Amino acid sequence: MSDMFCFQCEQAVGGKGCTKVGACGKSATTAGKQDELTAALVDLALAVGDKTPEVSTDSLVMRGLFATVTNVNFDDSRLDELLAQVRAETRRLGGGQDFDAAGLWQGDADIVSLRSTLLFGLRGMAAYAWHAFVLGKTDAAVTAWLYKGLREMAAEHTVAEWLGLLMEFGLVNLKCMELLDGANTGAFGHPVPTKVSTVIEPGPFIIISGHDLLDLKELLEQTEGRGVNVYTHGEMLPAHAYPGLKKYSNLKGNFGTAWQNQQKEFDAVPGAVVFNTNCLMPPKPSYADRVFTSAVVAYPGLVHLPATDGRIDYTPAIEKALALGGYQESCELTGINGGKELTTGFGRDAVMGVAGAVIDAVKSGAVKHFLLVGGCDGARPGRNYYTELVEKSPADTVILTLACGKYRFNDLDLGTVGGLPRLLDIGQCNDAYSAIKIALALADAFECGVNDLPLSLVLSWYEQKAVCILLTLLALGIKNIRIGPTLPAFISPNVLGVLVEQFGLTPVGTPEADLAAILAK
């Protein structure tokens, strides 16, 4: 296969789509296999129909959708394995290979736009559902909607019907984020505000990047007492705030910044690196020999860590870390603005624990506005907008943030306001659930709607988990969201017009102009 079509991420070439090779680094062949896998999942969902599938089938659907998320699986052989498993399960259920993968991207531009938006949202929700699944938590409505959403790929709908499905999906994804929140806090406790060092201590170490907290726990257990320290990277940073994880003495700090900087930050690093979910970039030769993948993540030529009963054996990564030996002296890293310490852990439990102080600060006028500035980071020029927006925000604003977009400014010292830190890191992208709960609680306290609060959302997006979160926010009726640095290539002009008219969705402008409009609210 020489050609491809992929427009699911923010880096889509020309703002339209990748047609020769993915901006993420995947080949046209890999893109084709991911489309085949998607089509096979549609066939499987059709074969399931109204039946109650087995748990193993649910797991297969989650993993199959997750494997097609950007920067997850670049390995054709592992995609072939998944494809074979999906087709075998479809045959077992009496189904066949009827859905044509080419049909995903063909047809009326507005229908393709809406169908694609639902598919990309499903991929993001499947990732969240999988993280909950490995912790033993499921929700029948969430799982059922994965099948329903896949079946809709083969159905014909009007624009209005597609929009209705997107709103229905958004509310189901809220259930999914609630499910994952309960799974994480049930297993590891509620996050507490925690300062995280960016100093890498002498000696062997492993960097773990991704989102799956259970995988981190198992790495900490397997490295405990081995003389190997563990450092988080990217979206794993919020793990430091969970009591069930921060108790491990070998969880030391955070290495580096957001995912798109890894090829520079991992260059010849004397430690092992493990990727357990998305955000893997094609590794450079200077460090490819020390990168390991696990779970749904895979890349040709990298060692994929073995698993027994679904749990990961980190022995190869541990042995590599011991052989490399780490830094001889302490290595002090900094954020992109030069900061040397990060703070995380302001989840819903922590923030609502000081709700009285928050409300008093607003009533007294000490806090005039809340800005939620968060989402996915990325490599496209223009993302310095988010740094400047935060830097230029008045001293009487509080900045809520989540996901890896926070690395643009989370090392800034913004001080305090009304006795509260001005910068509150809520956590990972899925912790948008905490942000929603905080907003709803404030609305209750002030006896108003969320859209009437002195709260504005300015979001950055990159991949499919950002899509499902945006659909949840829209389904909840939250309006006037600003999104950037570019609008999704899969949103057609007509669909954008509907989103602007119904929800006030707006592309970001300049930090100065956007702040002026926001603070005039």
PDB file of N, CA and C in Angstrom, residues 226-313:
ATOM      1  N   ARG A 226      15.900  -3.027  44.354  1.00  0.00           N
ATOM      2  CA  ARG A 226      16.841  -3.428  43.304  1.00  0.00           C
ATOM      3  C   ARG A 226      17.858  -2.326  43.002  1.00  0.00           C
ATOM      4  N   GLY A 227      17.739  -1.190  43.688  1.00  0.00           N
ATOM      5  CA  GLY A 227      18.656  -0.096  43.405  1.00  0.00           C
ATOM      6  C   GLY A 227      18.326   0.647  42.130  1.00  0.00           C
ATOM      7  N   VAL A 228      17.075   0.533  41.682  1.00  0.00           N
ATOM      8  CA  VAL A 228      16.629   1.203  40.454  1.00  0.00           C
ATOM      9  C   VAL A 228      15.536   2.202  40.813  1.00  0.00           C
ATOM     10  N   ASN A 229      15.794   3.471  40.536  1.00  0.00           N
ATOM     11  CA  ASN A 229      14.787   4.498  40.795  1.00  0.00           C
ATOM     12  C   ASN A 229      13.845   4.641  39.598  1.00  0.00           C
ATOM     13  N   VAL A 230      12.670   5.167  39.863  1.00  0.00           N
ATOM     14  CA  VAL A 230      11.651   5.334  38.828  1.00  0.00           C
ATOM     15  C   VAL A 230      11.270   6.808  38.721  1.00  0.00           C
ATOM     16  N   TYR A 231      11.197   7.302  37.481  1.00  0.00           N
ATOM     17  CA  TYR A 231      10.805   8.680  37.206  1.00  0.00           C
ATOM     18  C   TYR A 231       9.645   8.678  36.218  1.00  0.00           C
ATOM     19  N   THR A 232       8.695   9.542  36.455  1.00  0.00           N
ATOM     20  CA  THR A 232       7.558   9.660  35.540  1.00  0.00           C
ATOM     21  C   THR A 232       7.925  10.568  34.376  1.00  0.00           C
ATOM     22  N   HIS A 233       7.142  10.449  33.324  1.00  0.00           N
ATOM     23  CA  HIS A 233       7.317  11.298  32.146  1.00  0.00           C
ATOM     24  C   HIS A 233       5.946  11.597  31.561  1.00  0.00           C
ATOM     25  N   GLY A 234       5.766  12.805  31.049  1.00  0.00           N
ATOM     26  CA  GLY A 234       4.530  13.147  30.367  1.00  0.00           C
ATOM     27  C   GLY A 234       3.319  13.033  31.269  1.00  0.00           C
ATOM     28  N   GLU A 235       2.300  12.314  30.795  1.00  0.00           N
ATOM     29  CA  GLU A 235       1.035  12.212  31.504  1.00  0.00           C
ATOM     30  C   GLU A 235       1.118  11.363  32.767  1.00  0.00           C
ATOM     31  N   MET A 236       2.259  10.753  33.035  1.00  0.00           N
ATOM     32  CA  MET A 236       2.389   9.977  34.263  1.00  0.00           C
ATOM     33  C   MET A 236       2.729  10.855  35.469  1.00  0.00           C
ATOM     34  N   LEU A 237       3.072  12.120  35.224  1.00  0.00           N
ATOM     35  CA  LEU A 237       3.410  13.036  36.317  1.00  0.00           C
ATOM     36  C   LEU A 237       2.399  13.033  37.460  1.00  0.00           C
ATOM     37  N   PRO A 238       1.075  13.088  37.208  1.00  0.00           N
ATOM     38  CA  PRO A 238       0.114  13.148  38.318  1.00  0.00           C
ATOM     39  C   PRO A 238       0.127  11.936  39.240  1.00  0.00           C
ATOM     40  N   ALA A 239       0.791  10.860  38.832  1.00  0.00           N
ATOM     41  CA  ALA A 239       0.865   9.670  39.687  1.00  0.00           C
ATOM     42  C   ALA A 239       1.510   9.983  41.031  1.00  0.00           C
ATOM     43  N   HIS A 240       2.378  10.983  41.072  1.00  0.00           N
ATOM     44  CA  HIS A 240       3.065  11.334  42.313  1.00  0.00           C
ATOM     45  C   HIS A 240       2.102  11.777  43.413  1.00  0.00           C
ATOM     46  N   ALA A 241       0.894  12.155  43.037  1.00  0.00           N
ATOM     47  CA  ALA A 241      -0.055  12.685  44.021  1.00  0.00           C
ATOM     48  C   ALA A 241      -0.915  11.613  44.669  1.00  0.00           C
ATOM     49  N   TYR A 242      -0.895  10.395  44.142  1.00  0.00           N
ATOM     50  CA  TYR A 242      -1.727   9.328  44.705  1.00  0.00           C
ATOM     51  C   TYR A 242      -1.030   8.674  45.904  1.00  0.00           C
ATOM     52  N   PRO A 243      -1.686   8.650  47.061  1.00  0.00           N
ATOM     53  CA  PRO A 243      -1.062   8.054  48.255  1.00  0.00           C
ATOM     54  C   PRO A 243      -0.580   6.629  48.039  1.00  0.00           C
ATOM     55  N   GLY A 244      -1.317   5.844  47.270  1.00  0.00           N
ATOM     56  CA  GLY A 244      -0.939   4.454  47.049  1.00  0.00           C
ATOM     57  C   GLY A 244       0.274   4.287  46.173  1.00  0.00           C
ATOM     58  N   LEU A 245       0.726   5.356  45.524  1.00  0.00           N
ATOM     59  CA  LEU A 245       1.912   5.300  44.674  1.00  0.00           C
ATOM     60  C   LEU A 245       3.072   6.093  45.272  1.00  0.00           C
ATOM     61  N   LYS A 246       2.756   7.242  45.880  1.00  0.00           N
ATOM     62  CA  LYS A 246       3.828   8.076  46.422  1.00  0.00           C
ATOM     63  C   LYS A 246       4.497   7.445  47.643  1.00  0.00           C
ATOM     64  N   LYS A 247       3.894   6.393  48.183  1.00  0.00           N
ATOM     65  CA  LYS A 247       4.494   5.710  49.339  1.00  0.00           C
ATOM     66  C   LYS A 247       5.759   4.947  48.957  1.00  0.00           C
ATOM     67  N   TYR A 248       5.958   4.676  47.678  1.00  0.00           N
ATOM     68  CA  TYR A 248       7.146   3.937  47.251  1.00  0.00           C
ATOM     69  C   TYR A 248       8.349   4.874  47.238  1.00  0.00           C
ATOM     70  N   SER A 249       9.371   4.519  47.985  1.00  0.00           N
ATOM     71  CA  SER A 249      10.541   5.392  48.102  1.00  0.00           C
ATOM     72  C   SER A 249      11.334   5.482  46.805  1.00  0.00           C
ATOM     73  N   ASN A 250      11.170   4.510  45.926  1.00  0.00           N
ATOM     74  CA  ASN A 250      11.921   4.543  44.669  1.00  0.00           C
ATOM     75  C   ASN A 250      11.202   5.317  43.562  1.00  0.00           C
ATOM     76  N   LEU A 251      10.013   5.893  43.857  1.00  0.00           N
ATOM     77  CA  LEU A 251       9.375   6.838  42.936  1.00  0.00           C
ATOM     78  C   LEU A 251       9.965   8.202  43.256  1.00  0.00           C
ATOM     79  N   LYS A 252      10.873   8.666  42.417  1.00  0.00           N
ATOM     80  CA  LYS A 252      11.709   9.799  42.790  1.00  0.00           C
ATOM     81  C   LYS A 252      11.245  11.156  42.265  1.00  0.00           C
ATOM     82  N   GLY A 253      10.830  11.231  41.023  1.00  0.00           N
ATOM     83  CA  GLY A 253      10.493  12.539  40.471  1.00  0.00           C
ATOM     84  C   GLY A 253      10.034  12.414  39.043  1.00  0.00           C
ATOM     85  N   ASN A 254      10.146  13.509  38.293  1.00  0.00           N
ATOM     86  CA  ASN A 254       9.670  13.549  36.906  1.00  0.00           C
ATOM     87  C   ASN A 254      10.814  13.880  35.969  1.00  0.00           C
ATOM     88  N   PHE A 255      10.881  13.163  34.856  1.00  0.00           N
ATOM     89  CA  PHE A 255      11.925  13.360  33.855  1.00  0.00           C
ATOM     90  C   PHE A 255      11.331  14.044  32.626  1.00  0.00           C
ATOM     91  N   GLY A 256      11.870  15.206  32.297  1.00  0.00           N
ATOM     92  CA  GLY A 256      11.501  15.834  31.048  1.00  0.00           C
ATOM     93  C   GLY A 256      10.149  16.518  31.058  1.00  0.00           C
ATOM     94  N   THR A 257       9.670  16.798  29.847  1.00  0.00           N
ATOM     95  CA  THR A 257       8.457  17.593  29.702  1.00  0.00           C
ATOM     96  C   THR A 257       7.409  16.794  28.923  1.00  0.00           C
ATOM     97  N   ALA A 258       6.773  17.411  27.947  1.00  0.00           N
ATOM     98  CA  ALA A 258       5.687  16.748  27.238  1.00  0.00           C
ATOM     99  C   ALA A 258       6.219  15.779  26.177  1.00  0.00           C
ATOM    100  N   TRP A 259       5.313  14.950  25.661  1.00  0.00           N
ATOM    101  CA  TRP A 259       5.675  13.832  24.795  1.00  0.00           C
ATOM    102  C   TRP A 259       6.456  14.246  23.548  1.00  0.00           C
ATOM    103  N   GLN A 260       6.139  15.411  22.971  1.00  0.00           N
ATOM    104  CA  GLN A 260       6.733  15.760  21.683  1.00  0.00           C
ATOM    105  C   GLN A 260       8.202  16.148  21.803  1.00  0.00           C
ATOM    106  N   ASN A 261       8.709  16.267  23.035  1.00  0.00           N
ATOM    107  CA  ASN A 261      10.113  16.614  23.244  1.00  0.00           C
ATOM    108  C   ASN A 261      10.992  15.390  23.507  1.00  0.00           C
ATOM    109  N   GLN A 262      10.402  14.188  23.448  1.00  0.00           N
ATOM    110  CA  GLN A 262      11.131  12.994  23.875  1.00  0.00           C
ATOM    111  C   GLN A 262      12.352  12.695  23.023  1.00  0.00           C
ATOM    112  N   GLN A 263      12.308  12.969  21.716  1.00  0.00           N
ATOM    113  CA  GLN A 263      13.456  12.623  20.880  1.00  0.00           C
ATOM    114  C   GLN A 263      14.691  13.437  21.254  1.00  0.00           C
ATOM    115  N   LYS A 264      14.486  14.618  21.799  1.00  0.00           N
ATOM    116  CA  LYS A 264      15.605  15.429  22.292  1.00  0.00           C
ATOM    117  C   LYS A 264      15.954  15.035  23.724  1.00  0.00           C
ATOM    118  N   GLU A 265      14.948  14.890  24.578  1.00  0.00           N
ATOM    119  CA  GLU A 265      15.206  14.670  26.003  1.00  0.00           C
ATOM    120  C   GLU A 265      15.721  13.259  26.306  1.00  0.00           C
ATOM    121  N   PHE A 266      15.373  12.278  25.469  1.00  0.00           N
ATOM    122  CA  PHE A 266      15.844  10.911  25.693  1.00  0.00           C
ATOM    123  C   PHE A 266      17.152  10.605  24.968  1.00  0.00           C
ATOM    124  N   ASP A 267      17.693  11.594  24.257  1.00  0.00           N
ATOM    125  CA  ASP A 267      18.896  11.382  23.458  1.00  0.00           C
ATOM    126  C   ASP A 267      20.058  10.887  24.330  1.00  0.00           C
ATOM    127  N   ALA A 268      20.463   9.636  24.117  1.00  0.00           N
ATOM    128  CA  ALA A 268      21.586   9.018  24.834  1.00  0.00           C
ATOM    129  C   ALA A 268      21.394   8.992  26.349  1.00  0.00           C
ATOM    130  N   VAL A 269      20.171   9.030  26.846  1.00  0.00           N
ATOM    131  CA  VAL A 269      19.920   8.995  28.280  1.00  0.00           C
ATOM    132  C   VAL A 269      20.425   7.666  28.862  1.00  0.00           C
ATOM    133  N   PRO A 270      21.133   7.684  29.997  1.00  0.00           N
ATOM    134  CA  PRO A 270      21.689   6.450  30.562  1.00  0.00           C
ATOM    135  C   PRO A 270      20.698   5.687  31.443  1.00  0.00           C
ATOM    136  N   GLY A 271      19.479   5.570  30.979  1.00  0.00           N
ATOM    137  CA  GLY A 271      18.456   4.852  31.718  1.00  0.00           C
ATOM    138  C   GLY A 271      17.498   4.193  30.745  1.00  0.00           C
ATOM    139  N   ALA A 272      16.640   3.318  31.264  1.00  0.00           N
ATOM    140  CA  ALA A 272      15.646   2.644  30.431  1.00  0.00           C
ATOM    141  C   ALA A 272      14.364   3.471  30.397  1.00  0.00           C
ATOM    142  N   VAL A 273      13.615   3.343  29.307  1.00  0.00           N
ATOM    143  CA  VAL A 273      12.367   4.077  29.126  1.00  0.00           C
ATOM    144  C   VAL A 273      11.267   3.079  28.775  1.00  0.00           C
ATOM    145  N   VAL A 274      10.129   3.189  29.471  1.00  0.00           N
ATOM    146  CA  VAL A 274       8.999   2.302  29.210  1.00  0.00           C
ATOM    147  C   VAL A 274       7.798   3.140  28.791  1.00  0.00           C
ATOM    148  N   PHE A 275       7.181   2.759  27.678  1.00  0.00           N
ATOM    149  CA  PHE A 275       5.939   3.394  27.229  1.00  0.00           C
ATOM    150  C   PHE A 275       4.799   2.402  27.433  1.00  0.00           C
ATOM    151  N   ASN A 276       3.817   2.793  28.246  1.00  0.00           N
ATOM    152  CA  ASN A 276       2.717   1.865  28.507  1.00  0.00           C
ATOM    153  C   ASN A 276       1.406   2.307  27.878  1.00  0.00           C
ATOM    154  N   THR A 277       1.347   3.523  27.341  1.00  0.00           N
ATOM    155  CA  THR A 277       0.180   3.937  26.551  1.00  0.00           C
ATOM    156  C   THR A 277       0.680   4.869  25.455  1.00  0.00           C
ATOM    157  N   ASN A 278      -0.220   5.676  24.894  1.00  0.00           N
ATOM    158  CA  ASN A 278       0.170   6.467  23.737  1.00  0.00           C
ATOM    159  C   ASN A 278       1.168   7.557  24.078  1.00  0.00           C
ATOM    160  N   CYS A 279       1.663   8.189  23.034  1.00  0.00           N
ATOM    161  CA  CYS A 279       2.651   9.270  23.079  1.00  0.00           C
ATOM    162  C   CYS A 279       4.047   8.806  22.728  1.00  0.00           C
ATOM    163  N   LEU A 280       4.187   7.580  22.208  1.00  0.00           N
ATOM    164  CA  LEU A 280       5.474   7.121  21.706  1.00  0.00           C
ATOM    165  C   LEU A 280       5.756   7.755  20.354  1.00  0.00           C
ATOM    166  N   MET A 281       6.981   8.297  20.213  1.00  0.00           N
ATOM    167  CA  MET A 281       7.453   8.766  18.916  1.00  0.00           C
ATOM    168  C   MET A 281       8.512   7.800  18.412  1.00  0.00           C
ATOM    169  N   PRO A 282       8.700   7.694  17.089  1.00  0.00           N
ATOM    170  CA  PRO A 282       9.768   6.824  16.579  1.00  0.00           C
ATOM    171  C   PRO A 282      11.091   7.170  17.255  1.00  0.00           C
ATOM    172  N   PRO A 283      11.698   6.207  17.963  1.00  0.00           N
ATOM    173  CA  PRO A 283      12.912   6.520  18.717  1.00  0.00           C
ATOM    174  C   PRO A 283      14.133   6.714  17.826  1.00  0.00           C
ATOM    175  N   LYS A 284      15.010   7.626  18.227  1.00  0.00           N
ATOM    176  CA  LYS A 284      16.255   7.857  17.513  1.00  0.00           C
ATOM    177  C   LYS A 284      17.253   6.745  17.845  1.00  0.00           C
ATOM    178  N   PRO A 285      18.196   6.459  16.951  1.00  0.00           N
ATOM    179  CA  PRO A 285      19.181   5.399  17.210  1.00  0.00           C
ATOM    180  C   PRO A 285      19.969   5.601  18.497  1.00  0.00           C
ATOM    181  N   SER A 286      20.116   6.849  18.946  1.00  0.00           N
ATOM    182  CA  SER A 286      20.928   7.125  20.134  1.00  0.00           C
ATOM    183  C   SER A 286      20.317   6.574  21.418  1.00  0.00           C
ATOM    184  N   TYR A 287      19.020   6.215  21.380  1.00  0.00           N
ATOM    185  CA  TYR A 287      18.419   5.673  22.596  1.00  0.00           C
ATOM    186  C   TYR A 287      17.434   4.529  22.340  1.00  0.00           C
ATOM    187  N   ALA A 288      17.314   4.098  21.083  1.00  0.00           N
ATOM    188  CA  ALA A 288      16.333   3.056  20.748  1.00  0.00           C
ATOM    189  C   ALA A 288      16.594   1.752  21.482  1.00  0.00           C
ATOM    190  N   ASP A 289      17.861   1.487  21.815  1.00  0.00           N
ATOM    191  CA  ASP A 289      18.192   0.214  22.470  1.00  0.00           C
ATOM    192  C   ASP A 289      17.735   0.152  23.922  1.00  0.00           C
ATOM    193  N   ARG A 290      17.262   1.269  24.463  1.00  0.00           N
ATOM    194  CA  ARG A 290      16.845   1.291  25.872  1.00  0.00           C
ATOM    195  C   ARG A 290      15.361   1.656  26.033  1.00  0.00           C
ATOM    196  N   VAL A 291      14.607   1.616  24.934  1.00  0.00           N
ATOM    197  CA  VAL A 291      13.175   1.894  24.984  1.00  0.00           C
ATOM    198  C   VAL A 291      12.393   0.586  24.920  1.00  0.00           C
ATOM    199  N   PHE A 292      11.439   0.433  25.818  1.00  0.00           N
ATOM    200  CA  PHE A 292      10.615  -0.766  25.893  1.00  0.00           C
ATOM    201  C   PHE A 292       9.147  -0.365  25.781  1.00  0.00           C
ATOM    202  N   THR A 293       8.370  -1.211  25.146  1.00  0.00           N
ATOM    203  CA  THR A 293       6.934  -0.968  25.048  1.00  0.00           C
ATOM    204  C   THR A 293       6.185  -2.021  25.851  1.00  0.00           C
ATOM    205  N   SER A 294       4.940  -1.704  26.189  1.00  0.00           N
ATOM    206  CA  SER A 294       4.137  -2.654  26.953  1.00  0.00           C
ATOM    207  C   SER A 294       2.666  -2.466  26.598  1.00  0.00           C
ATOM    208  N   ALA A 295       1.851  -3.433  26.989  1.00  0.00           N
ATOM    209  CA  ALA A 295       0.396  -3.387  26.780  1.00  0.00           C
ATOM    210  C   ALA A 295       0.095  -3.159  25.295  1.00  0.00           C
ATOM    211  N   VAL A 296      -0.689  -2.117  24.957  1.00  0.00           N
ATOM    212  CA  VAL A 296      -1.105  -1.905  23.571  1.00  0.00           C
ATOM    213  C   VAL A 296      -0.054  -1.189  22.737  1.00  0.00           C
ATOM    214  N   VAL A 297       0.994  -0.655  23.358  1.00  0.00           N
ATOM    215  CA  VAL A 297       2.003   0.116  22.636  1.00  0.00           C
ATOM    216  C   VAL A 297       3.005  -0.819  21.970  1.00  0.00           C
ATOM    217  N   ALA A 298       3.396  -0.497  20.743  1.00  0.00           N
ATOM    218  CA  ALA A 298       4.386  -1.332  20.049  1.00  0.00           C
ATOM    219  C   ALA A 298       5.074  -0.528  18.953  1.00  0.00           C
ATOM    220  N   TYR A 299       6.326  -0.882  18.697  1.00  0.00           N
ATOM    221  CA  TYR A 299       7.099  -0.247  17.636  1.00  0.00           C
ATOM    222  C   TYR A 299       8.085  -1.283  17.094  1.00  0.00           C
ATOM    223  N   PRO A 300       8.249  -1.375  15.773  1.00  0.00           N
ATOM    224  CA  PRO A 300       9.149  -2.384  15.199  1.00  0.00           C
ATOM    225  C   PRO A 300      10.576  -2.259  15.735  1.00  0.00           C
ATOM    226  N   GLY A 301      11.132  -3.380  16.159  1.00  0.00           N
ATOM    227  CA  GLY A 301      12.512  -3.406  16.624  1.00  0.00           C
ATOM    228  C   GLY A 301      12.694  -3.142  18.100  1.00  0.00           C
ATOM    229  N   LEU A 302      11.668  -2.609  18.778  1.00  0.00           N
ATOM    230  CA  LEU A 302      11.767  -2.383  20.213  1.00  0.00           C
ATOM    231  C   LEU A 302      11.328  -3.636  20.957  1.00  0.00           C
ATOM    232  N   VAL A 303      11.885  -3.827  22.155  1.00  0.00           N
ATOM    233  CA  VAL A 303      11.491  -4.968  22.990  1.00  0.00           C
ATOM    234  C   VAL A 303      10.118  -4.696  23.589  1.00  0.00           C
ATOM    235  N   HIS A 304       9.185  -5.587  23.332  1.00  0.00           N
ATOM    236  CA  HIS A 304       7.856  -5.489  23.948  1.00  0.00           C
ATOM    237  C   HIS A 304       7.875  -6.357  25.198  1.00  0.00           C
ATOM    238  N   LEU A 305       7.618  -5.737  26.339  1.00  0.00           N
ATOM    239  CA  LEU A 305       7.739  -6.434  27.613  1.00  0.00           C
ATOM    240  C   LEU A 305       6.716  -7.565  27.715  1.00  0.00           C
ATOM    241  N   PRO A 306       7.160  -8.739  28.165  1.00  0.00           N
ATOM    242  CA  PRO A 306       6.239  -9.875  28.276  1.00  0.00           C
ATOM    243  C   PRO A 306       5.213  -9.656  29.387  1.00  0.00           C
ATOM    244  N   ALA A 307       4.093 -10.339  29.268  1.00  0.00           N
ATOM    245  CA  ALA A 307       3.034 -10.229  30.275  1.00  0.00           C
ATOM    246  C   ALA A 307       2.522 -11.613  30.636  1.00  0.00           C
ATOM    247  N   THR A 308       2.188 -11.781  31.902  1.00  0.00           N
ATOM    248  CA  THR A 308       1.584 -13.015  32.396  1.00  0.00           C
ATOM    249  C   THR A 308       0.259 -12.650  33.053  1.00  0.00           C
ATOM    250  N   ASP A 309      -0.804 -13.292  32.594  1.00  0.00           N
ATOM    251  CA  ASP A 309      -2.151 -12.975  33.090  1.00  0.00           C
ATOM    252  C   ASP A 309      -2.439 -11.476  32.984  1.00  0.00           C
ATOM    253  N   GLY A 310      -1.933 -10.880  31.913  1.00  0.00           N
ATOM    254  CA  GLY A 310      -2.206  -9.470  31.658  1.00  0.00           C
ATOM    255  C   GLY A 310      -1.301  -8.492  32.365  1.00  0.00           C
ATOM    256  N   ARG A 311      -0.461  -8.972  33.270  1.00  0.00           N
ATOM    257  CA  ARG A 311       0.412  -8.067  33.993  1.00  0.00           C
ATOM    258  C   ARG A 311       1.827  -8.133  33.433  1.00  0.00           C
ATOM    259  N   ILE A 312       2.535  -7.019  33.512  1.00  0.00           N
ATOM    260  CA  ILE A 312       3.786  -6.841  32.781  1.00  0.00           C
ATOM    261  C   ILE A 312       4.986  -7.295  33.602  1.00  0.00           C
ATOM    262  N   ASP A 313       5.930  -7.974  32.926  1.00  0.00           N
ATOM    263  CA  ASP A 313       7.199  -8.357  33.528  1.00  0.00           C
ATOM    264  C   ASP A 313       8.251  -7.344  33.079  1.00  0.00           C
TER     265      ASP A 313
END
